[in-house]
Each structure stands twice: as C-alpha cells, then as structure tokens.
Amino acid sequence: MDVKNLHTYFYTKAGVSKAVNGVNFSLREGEILGIIGESGSGKSVAVKSILQIVPRPGKIAEGQIIYRGRDLLADKQAIGQVRGKDITMIFQEPMTSLNPVLTIGRQLTEGIRLHLGLSKEEANQRACEFLKQVKITNPEELLTRYPHHLSGGMRQRVMIAMALATDTKILIADEATTALDVTIQQQIIYLLKELRDRLHMSIIFITHDMGVINEIADNTAVMYCGKIQEYASTYEVMKHPRHPYTEALLKAIPSIDAEQQKLSTIPGSVPSLLALPEGCSFSNRCTQCTDRCREEEPKLIRLEDGHRVRCWKYDGQGEVVDS
Ligand SMILES: Nc1ncnc2c1ncn2[C@@H]1O[C@H](COP(=O)(O)OP(=O)(O)O)[C@@H](O)[C@H]1O
Ligand SMILES: [Mg+2]
C-alpha cells in the first residue's frame, strides 16, 4: 500500500485543523510499520483516513491511497471491498467493536459465514481454528461467552481472530495494546509478530510508547502535528535518532525504576493545530531551535543512508522528498 500526500482536515467553527497535513508512506507485504507520536499528532486520523472512517467534521482533503493498484480514495467500489476484509483495524477499546448482547461465537461466525459462505457448523469449526491461532486454548467454550465475560487481552485476541477470519492482508492496530497490562501487552505483541511471520500479514502499529515500537516495528514513522518528522528502520530511529523531537521522545521513555515510576515528558505541549508555529511545528519546544526554525518550515529530506528527517539541522545533506 502506498499513502501519498494525504491531507485530512477538521472543519470546525474555530477554524480548519489540519490533523493530517501531507503524509506519505509505503507498507510492504509482511512489514510492520510503527507510527509513534504524542497524543494529538494525527496518528489515528491518518489510519482512519485509509479506511475512510474519519468522523465528522473531518474530511480527506487530498491524497491517494493506492492498494493493489487501485486508489481507495478515488475508487468508491474499492474501499467497500477492502474495508473490514483486506484491511482491518483494531482499537484500544475492543468493546466498541464488539456487540455486547451477542456471544463471541455469534459475532465470529457471522463474519466467517458472510466472508467464506460456510454453513453454521463449518463456520463454528473455522472460528475455533482462528481462536486457536490467536492462542486461545478453550475456543469451544469461548464461543459461548459474551464480550463482558472476557478480559481486555482476550477481547483483543478475539478482534485479531476476526481479522484473520476475513483473511486480512493489512492489520491496523491503533493503540490496541495500550490499555493492557505489560504482560498481556507482551503476549499480544508476540502474537502479532508470529502472525506476520506465518501469514505475511502487514501491520501498522500505532502507539505513543517507544519501548513497544522498538519491540514490534521494522520501520518507524515519527509523527508530530500532522506530519511525518522522521522515518527510518526502527533500529536507526532508536540508535541514531536525527530529529530533536524523536530524541525527546526517546528520553521520555518511562524509567522502570519501581520506586520512582516517574514518567518524564517532553517540556511544553503540542501546539493547537489552529495556532501552529510559523516555521517548524516543534520549534516552540525544541532545545536546538534557531531563528530559521521559527520562520521557515523544514522539508522532509532523505539522507544518504536512507533515513528521512524534517529538520533544518540537515539542510543540504540530502534530497528533498516531501514538502
Ligand atoms: N472529532 C474531531 N473533531 C475535531 N478535531 C479532531 C477530531 N478528531 C481529531 N481531531 C484533530 O486531529 C488531531 C489529531 O487527532 P488524532 O489523529 O486522534 O491524534 P493521535 O491519534 O495522534 O493522538 C487532534 O489533535 C485534533 O486537533
Ligand atoms: Mg489516536
């Protein structure tokens, strides 16, 4: 999939919020792409734009989303064919996607029957197979349960099983492990990696936790104020961060010191999208800010090693790839 020049704006009474303001990225088969950034950076709006489920008053203003040769934004039929099938999304709170009054079995088999055209018994059998794939040990019993009987981690597994049931090619996990405790989060991360290896599924994994990105993603895009500020292999982003924002995010990894449990955060706050700084959107918080940064917005450049960064520090050191 190729996302090209994506712009998604919210048309509010107070003005136009450019939540996603010119985003470009590609996702290969079997790739896990991490998207990281503080709350309000535009991560969710970007992926909701892919599926065209941006809530009002949001609107995709511009861009292309090319999936298997078709532009999902231009081809009305195409998005209907892939949403919830080839491309599925799981959220932080799976309860919002599960129907509380229907059993897990009913919800899973309905999708399977629709998608694969199977009888009830066949669909039940398939459902059990998918639940086993997400490491649920007692699938027959689970099918009889209602969503509120399940823990958060189990619900997330059910959501992943549903995605497998429709033979999903791209799974978008938007803060899907954020609400889970650390052990369960680890299990889900391990499961997603295993499914990628076995089924060559592509995954877009959104989080605001650098530690989690480090564990799961092959490549990482760092988002801030609706734009990608840095993009490289996760190893490169972690070991040789180039953007001051990424450096700050890495420093903000919570210390595991049990006594302190102090979450260091980046000083200052994300500016309102209605009052972005004139130049670089990070300039008001950046410790390396110069006059130019306050006046002129940097373009995204590709450095010699392929690393992409949007910062004046690297002016002239690479090729401009994106305004
Ligand atoms: N329903 C909405 N109405 C108005 N503005 C919105 C709405 N949802 C998101 N936005 C705007 O889009 C920005 C990015 O939101 P979002 O993509 O949810 O951030 P993230 O997922 O990175 O935390 C928000 O800071 C806000 O300005
Ligand atoms: Mg979000």
Tab-separated table of C-alpha atoms and ligand atoms in Angstrom, residues 10-12 17-20 37-46 48 55-58 174-175 206 223 270 273, ligand 1:
chain	number	residue	atom	x	y	z
A	10	PHE	CA	-11.356	19.057	10.504
A	11	TYR	CA	-13.622	21.911	9.535
A	12	THR	CA	-14.661	23.314	12.905
A	17	SER	CA	-7.494	21.833	11.884
A	18	LYS	CA	-5.012	20.177	9.567
A	19	ALA	CA	-4.840	16.932	11.557
A	20	VAL	CA	-3.024	15.116	8.751
A	37	GLY	CA	3.945	10.438	18.344
A	38	GLU	CA	2.334	12.176	21.269
A	39	SER	CA	-1.402	12.331	21.657
A	40	GLY	CA	-2.927	14.640	19.046
A	41	SER	CA	-0.194	14.107	16.438
A	42	GLY	CA	-2.625	12.795	13.834
A	43	LYS	CA	-1.834	9.086	14.052
A	44	SER	CA	-5.430	7.907	14.396
A	45	VAL	CA	-6.785	10.327	11.826
A	46	ALA	CA	-4.146	9.145	9.348
A	48	LYS	CA	-8.835	6.231	9.781
A	55	PRO	CA	-15.532	11.187	11.949
A	56	ARG	CA	-17.235	14.454	11.074
A	57	PRO	CA	-16.326	17.285	10.731
A	58	GLY	CA	-13.206	15.606	9.378
A	174	ASP	CA	-4.362	1.746	16.887
A	175	GLU	CA	-3.102	1.789	20.486
A	206	ILE	CA	0.308	2.834	16.422
A	223	MET	CA	4.525	11.930	13.630
A	270	VAL	CA	1.719	20.093	21.494
A	273	LEU	CA	-3.462	22.900	15.177
B	1	LIG	N1	-13.624	14.672	16.041
B	1	LIG	C1	-12.724	15.652	15.893
B	1	LIG	N2	-13.101	16.944	15.774
B	1	LIG	C2	-12.189	17.933	15.604
B	1	LIG	N3	-10.883	17.735	15.550
B	1	LIG	C3	-10.436	16.477	15.654
B	1	LIG	C4	-11.320	15.369	15.855
B	1	LIG	N4	-10.575	14.237	15.935
B	1	LIG	C5	-9.290	14.629	15.800
B	1	LIG	N5	-9.200	15.966	15.639
B	1	LIG	C6	-7.977	16.740	15.460
B	1	LIG	O1	-6.990	15.912	14.901
B	1	LIG	C7	-5.828	15.894	15.699
B	1	LIG	C8	-5.178	14.556	15.635
B	1	LIG	O2	-6.003	13.612	16.260
B	1	LIG	P1	-5.614	12.074	16.346
B	1	LIG	O3	-5.272	11.567	15.000
B	1	LIG	O4	-6.724	11.401	17.052
B	1	LIG	O5	-4.298	12.104	17.242
B	1	LIG	P2	-3.458	10.865	17.793
B	1	LIG	O6	-4.113	9.608	17.345
B	1	LIG	O7	-2.081	11.043	17.245
B	1	LIG	O8	-3.475	11.029	19.277
B	1	LIG	C9	-6.307	16.306	17.083
B	1	LIG	O9	-5.297	16.957	17.801
B	1	LIG	C10	-7.440	17.253	16.768
B	1	LIG	O10	-6.950	18.554	16.543
